[in-house]
Amino acid sequence: MRSLVTGGAGFIGSHLVDALIARGDQVTVVDHLQRGNGHNLADARARGASVVRADVTEIATMLDAFRAARPQVVFHLAAQIDVRRSVEDPAADAYVNIGGTAAVLEAARDAGVERVLLASTAGVYGDPARIPTTEGEPVAPLSPYGTSKAAAESYLRLFSRLHGVSTLSLRMANVYGPRQDPHGEAGVVAIFCGAAAKGRRARLFGDGGQTRDFIYVGDVVEAFMTAGASTVEGELNVSTGRETTLLELASALGVRTETLPARAGEIRRSCLDPSAAGERFGWRARTAVDDGLARTLEWTLANERAPAPAS
Ligand SMILES: NC(=O)c1ccc[n+]([C@@H]2O[C@H](COP(=O)([O-])OP(=O)(O)OC[C@H]3O[C@@H](n4cnc5c(N)ncnc54)[C@H](O)[C@@H]3O)[C@@H](O)[C@H]2O)c1
């Protein structure tokens, strides 16, 4: 299989690239590498992955890259991922997350790609009335980031309708694991692991009773690979269906906390129902949160001692 991963140097993308190569795929990565994360691809490059250093919003470059790679499946993960940044600069967020998705879809259509998958988010639901949240719940984002991802989902459906490209958006809960940058959407695990590794207190906003659905990156990679090989279209949750409070998270990581005032507008509970993905393409998360956290902490400790090489 020829696969192309946008954002393949990132946290989730680099794990996906490693797994696709291990499966025997011919892999092309498209990433602008602006965050100095090219070292995540060291292994993949050594094992034959092609890396195109480019911005997904540049349509001419995308057309060339996709024509050269002739992928059968595209995993579109490149995005502006910072919710707070999206609030400060919604236009920049939309430019990358909507404009970049349109360019990727157009290049995919032009190159005759069979299937495109999008990395979407629980953020499209905003603060949903029902927990765990199913895909039938209204799309009602509360941030420019959630809105740009909802628009990107809509673009996938449009290209499916107009051009017959098979598309699927995976609405991921809070993904965590090795290689995660502490500034990301699910930065809390990376931040708490960093605090645990340094023996510092982790900052907790509010009473710590907020819940999130933490899903291990290895399970997310399996979801992308299984979904990529299926013909399922539309939008599906990728999650554990289990809520963990931030206090439970701190306790599992053995990190002491320092309490700060609650942040305005923070969602109290977030948990997605993963049943539909199980029914539609036979996937479920298999990593228990304690095991995933132990692996993430182990990686953080190892990397505290040995800083990552330059990109
Ligand atoms: N981490 C989570 O919990 C989570 C949850 C839901 C959805 N997502 C989505 O999953 C995807 C991957 O997230 P991640 O946590 O691995 O983030 P990440 O920042 O580690 O990875 C994103 C990658 O995209 C690249 N990129 C960003 N803008 C680009 C552009 N304009 N052109 C080319 N490359 C560009 C970055 O260099 C980076 O390598 C994103 O689309 C994100 O919105 C993540």
Coordinates of N, CA and C and ligand atoms in Angstrom, one line a residue, residues 7-13 30-35 37 54-57 76-81 96 119-122 145 149 172-175 180 185-186, ligand 1:
G7 N 1.5 15.9 8.4 CA 1.8 16.0 9.8 C 2.5 14.8 10.4
G8 N 3.2 14.1 9.5 CA 3.8 12.8 9.9 C 5.0 13.0 10.8
A9 N 5.5 14.2 11.0 CA 6.6 14.4 12.0 C 6.1 14.6 13.4
G10 N 4.8 14.8 13.5 CA 4.2 15.2 14.8 C 4.1 14.0 15.7
F11 N 3.4 14.3 16.8 CA 3.2 13.3 17.9 C 2.5 12.1 17.4
I12 N 1.3 12.2 16.9 CA 0.5 11.1 16.5 C 1.0 10.6 15.1
G13 N 1.3 11.6 14.2 CA 1.7 11.2 12.9 C 2.9 10.4 12.8
V30 N 4.3 14.4 4.5 CA 4.3 15.8 4.2 C 4.2 16.6 5.5
D31 N 5.2 17.4 5.8 CA 5.3 18.2 7.1 C 6.2 19.4 6.9
H32 N 5.8 20.5 7.5 CA 6.7 21.7 7.3 C 7.8 21.7 8.3
L33 N 7.8 20.8 9.3 CA 8.9 20.6 10.3 C 9.2 21.9 11.0
Q34 N 8.3 22.8 11.1 CA 8.6 24.1 11.7 C 8.8 24.0 13.2
R35 N 8.3 23.0 13.8 CA 8.5 22.9 15.3 C 9.7 22.1 15.7
N37 N 10.6 19.1 14.9 CA 10.3 17.7 15.3 C 10.7 16.7 14.3
A54 N 7.1 20.6 3.4 CA 6.2 21.5 2.7 C 5.0 21.9 3.6
D55 N 4.4 23.0 3.3 CA 3.2 23.5 4.0 C 2.0 23.0 3.3
V56 N 1.1 22.4 4.0 CA -0.1 21.8 3.4 C -1.0 22.9 2.8
T57 N -0.8 24.1 3.1 CA -1.7 25.2 2.5 C -1.2 25.6 1.1
H76 N -4.6 12.7 6.9 CA -4.4 14.2 7.0 C -4.4 14.6 8.5
L77 N -3.2 14.7 9.0 CA -3.0 15.1 10.4 C -2.4 16.5 10.6
A78 N -1.8 17.0 9.6 CA -1.2 18.4 9.8 C -2.3 19.4 10.1
A79 N -2.0 20.1 11.2 CA -3.0 21.1 11.6 C -2.4 22.1 12.6
Q80 N -3.1 23.2 12.8 CA -2.8 24.1 13.9 C -3.6 23.5 15.0
I81 N -2.9 23.0 16.1 CA -3.6 22.2 17.1 C -3.9 22.9 18.4
V96 N -4.9 27.3 8.1 CA -4.2 26.0 8.1 C -5.3 24.8 8.1
A119 N -7.8 13.7 10.8 CA -7.7 13.7 12.3 C -8.6 14.8 12.9
S120 N -9.8 14.5 13.3 CA -10.7 15.4 13.9 C -10.7 15.3 15.4
T121 N -11.6 16.0 16.0 CA -11.5 16.1 17.5 C -12.8 16.1 18.2
A122 N -12.8 15.7 19.5 CA -13.9 15.8 20.4 C -14.4 17.3 20.5
Y145 N -10.8 26.5 16.9 CA -10.2 25.2 16.5 C -11.3 24.1 16.3
K149 N -12.1 22.4 12.6 CA -12.1 20.9 12.4 C -13.5 20.5 11.8
M172 N -11.1 12.3 17.6 CA -10.3 11.8 18.7 C -10.6 12.5 20.0
A173 N -10.6 11.7 21.1 CA -10.6 12.2 22.4 C -9.2 12.7 22.7
N174 N -8.8 12.8 24.0 CA -7.5 13.4 24.4 C -6.4 12.3 24.2
V175 N -5.6 12.5 23.2 CA -4.6 11.5 22.9 C -3.3 11.8 23.7
Q180 N 4.7 13.3 22.8 CA 3.8 14.4 22.8 C 4.4 15.7 23.3
E185 N -3.2 19.7 22.3 CA -4.6 19.7 22.8 C -4.7 18.9 24.1
A186 N -4.0 17.8 24.2 CA -4.1 16.9 25.4 C -2.8 17.1 26.2
Ligands
LIG1 N1 -3.2 15.2 20.4 C1 -4.5 15.1 20.6 O1 -5.0 14.8 21.7 C2 -5.5 15.3 19.5 C3 -6.9 15.1 19.7 C4 -7.8 15.3 18.7 C5 -7.3 15.6 17.4 N2 -6.0 15.8 17.2 C6 -5.5 16.1 15.8 O2 -4.5 15.1 15.4 C7 -3.6 15.7 14.6 C8 -2.2 15.5 15.1 O3 -2.1 16.1 16.3 P1 -0.7 16.0 17.2 O4 -1.1 16.0 18.6 O5 0.1 14.8 16.7 O6 0.0 17.4 16.9 P2 1.5 17.7 16.5 O7 1.6 19.2 16.5 O8 2.4 16.9 17.2 O9 1.5 17.3 14.9 C9 1.1 18.1 13.9 C10 2.1 18.0 12.8 O10 1.6 18.8 11.7 C11 2.7 19.6 11.2 N3 2.0 20.8 10.6 C12 1.3 21.8 11.3 N4 0.9 22.7 10.4 C13 1.4 22.3 9.2 C14 1.3 22.9 7.9 N5 0.6 24.0 7.7 N6 1.9 22.2 6.9 C15 2.6 21.1 7.1 N7 2.7 20.5 8.3 C16 2.1 21.1 9.3 C17 3.5 19.9 12.4 O11 4.9 20.3 12.0 C18 3.5 18.6 13.2 O12 4.5 17.8 12.8 C19 -4.0 17.2 14.4 O13 -4.8 17.3 13.3 C20 -4.8 17.5 15.7 O14 -5.7 18.5 15.5 C21 -5.1 15.7 18.2

